[in-house]
Amino acid sequence: MLTLLATGGTIACTPGKNGLEPTLGAADLLRALGPAAPAPVRARDVFTLDSSNVQPEEWRALARAAHEALRASDGVVITHGTDTMAYTAAALSFMLAGERKPVILTGSQLPLDHPLTDARLNLLRAFAAAQAGVGGVYVCFGDRLISGVRCVKTHTTSMDAFSSVNAPLAGHFDVEGVHFDHPQAYTPPPGAEDLPLRDGIDPRVFLLKLVPGTSPDVLRFVREAGYRGLVIEAFGLGGLHYIRRNLVRALDALAKSGVRVLVVSQCLYEKADLGLYEVASGLGASLVRGGADMTTEAAVCKLMWALAQDDPDLWLSHRIIGEYR
Ligand code: ASP
């Protein structure tokens, strides 16, 4: 038995007065597959939104729905808009890290009723991936399976909209079917309770992409506005300027005030390493953490999620689900 959870997105869109609107539910999507649909599948609508409107509250509702569905089924397929699917996949990867059954997100670039739609094939492949029984949270799109913590939407109009960044594909499809080559591996910190669902999430995380000349005032704003976490997309391996505008000092002060900081690279590929260059070395010894080769999506979601756990630092200092190497 599988469960299909629908949440909206292009895959659920039909033409409305002001353009495409998500209107189709899980039962409609299943019906559209006709006899090709696997059986038995339970259908449930969790929400019906363009994924630009999907936020931490929706991640939580979805994590709970998936957790509940997995008590009675062997795997869950989630249909979702592509625009923020990578964030949802990362958030669910942490929230459901202790779950040992498959959770497969999919969507489409074209609506279901478009003559060239990718909706049907993506959905059928997502079901095949769920039937394979490999635990973890994955994005299934085109012929790729991508770990939920390595997924980035890298293309707006291509059919292969998603990439696996800094990690090989979790799996792929070919004429023989589905192959899980690099499944997610859950490695909880020693002593962590064995829980299938940790759905706490704190949205008070700010993302700052540096540009040459970014003012330290931004970091003051982050503290004064009540944020509890900051992800910085720094230059290259993690550099940030300190002449004229001293970001290093401002960041140190921010971290000392209790705001957790994760530094990732604004380069899409490879890692941040705060120990290598002098312009970042002042940070290594402070409360500011390097995010290694994490994607921005995974870093933001990990920080939001860790901040809602009893011991955020325990989780932040640990590789939980392969989010970095
Ligand atoms: N705007 C849509 C969404 O993310 C795009 C898509 O699904 O491809 O909901």
Tab-separated table of N, CA and C and ligand atoms in Angstrom, residues 8-11 13 22 49-52 80-85 107-110 141 153, ligand 1:
chain	number	residue	atom	x	y	z
A	8	GLY	N	-0.521	20.669	-4.479
A	8	GLY	CA	-0.640	21.751	-5.463
A	8	GLY	C	0.527	21.753	-6.438
A	9	GLY	N	0.932	22.949	-6.904
A	9	GLY	CA	2.025	23.043	-7.881
A	9	GLY	C	1.504	22.909	-9.307
A	10	THR	N	2.405	23.079	-10.271
A	10	THR	CA	2.026	23.000	-11.690
A	10	THR	C	1.362	21.678	-12.031
A	11	ILE	N	1.838	20.610	-11.414
A	11	ILE	CA	1.278	19.281	-11.710
A	11	ILE	C	-0.226	19.252	-11.423
A	13	CYS	N	-2.180	21.997	-11.747
A	13	CYS	CA	-2.764	23.240	-12.281
A	13	CYS	C	-3.722	23.023	-13.441
A	22	PRO	N	-3.507	25.999	-9.127
A	22	PRO	CA	-3.547	24.611	-8.638
A	22	PRO	C	-4.958	24.265	-8.166
A	49	LEU	N	-1.571	24.509	-3.059
A	49	LEU	CA	-0.903	25.807	-3.155
A	49	LEU	C	0.120	25.831	-4.281
A	50	ASP	N	0.348	27.017	-4.835
A	50	ASP	CA	1.563	27.234	-5.606
A	50	ASP	C	2.694	27.129	-4.584
A	51	SER	N	3.786	26.474	-4.939
A	51	SER	CA	4.785	26.200	-3.891
A	51	SER	C	5.510	27.464	-3.418
A	52	SER	N	5.347	28.593	-4.122
A	52	SER	CA	5.898	29.845	-3.582
A	52	SER	C	5.212	30.208	-2.273
A	80	HIS	N	4.109	18.208	-5.610
A	80	HIS	CA	4.497	19.510	-5.044
A	80	HIS	C	4.956	20.410	-6.186
A	81	GLY	N	4.761	21.699	-6.047
A	81	GLY	CA	5.304	22.637	-7.026
A	81	GLY	C	6.821	22.571	-7.048
A	82	THR	N	7.384	22.885	-8.210
A	82	THR	CA	8.842	22.730	-8.333
A	82	THR	C	9.612	23.894	-7.710
A	83	ASP	N	8.963	25.071	-7.599
A	83	ASP	CA	9.735	26.260	-7.218
A	83	ASP	C	10.404	26.146	-5.849
A	84	THR	N	9.709	25.581	-4.879
A	84	THR	CA	10.332	25.434	-3.550
A	84	THR	C	10.432	23.969	-3.120
A	85	MET	N	10.349	23.073	-4.094
A	85	MET	CA	10.396	21.647	-3.749
A	85	MET	C	11.708	21.283	-3.047
A	107	GLY	N	6.825	16.416	-9.116
A	107	GLY	CA	5.987	17.492	-9.638
A	107	GLY	C	6.176	17.492	-11.137
A	108	SER	N	5.923	18.612	-11.769
A	108	SER	CA	6.137	18.643	-13.215
A	108	SER	C	6.377	20.076	-13.675
A	109	GLN	N	6.988	20.173	-14.839
A	109	GLN	CA	7.233	21.481	-15.445
A	109	GLN	C	6.015	21.939	-16.239
A	110	LEU	N	5.212	20.977	-16.690
A	110	LEU	CA	4.015	21.302	-17.473
A	110	LEU	C	2.794	20.674	-16.795
A	141	PHE	N	12.552	13.345	-10.397
A	141	PHE	CA	12.215	14.277	-11.490
A	141	PHE	C	12.983	13.866	-12.733
A	153	LYS	N	16.897	23.401	-7.333
A	153	LYS	CA	16.252	23.706	-8.620
A	153	LYS	C	17.210	24.588	-9.386
B	1	ASP	N1	4.877	27.895	-9.578
B	1	ASP	C1	4.822	26.435	-9.596
B	1	ASP	C2	4.988	25.941	-8.159
B	1	ASP	O1	6.087	25.851	-7.690
B	1	ASP	C3	5.887	25.908	-10.475
B	1	ASP	C4	5.906	24.412	-10.660
B	1	ASP	O2	5.267	23.636	-9.984
B	1	ASP	O3	6.652	23.969	-11.586
B	1	ASP	O4	4.011	25.683	-7.512
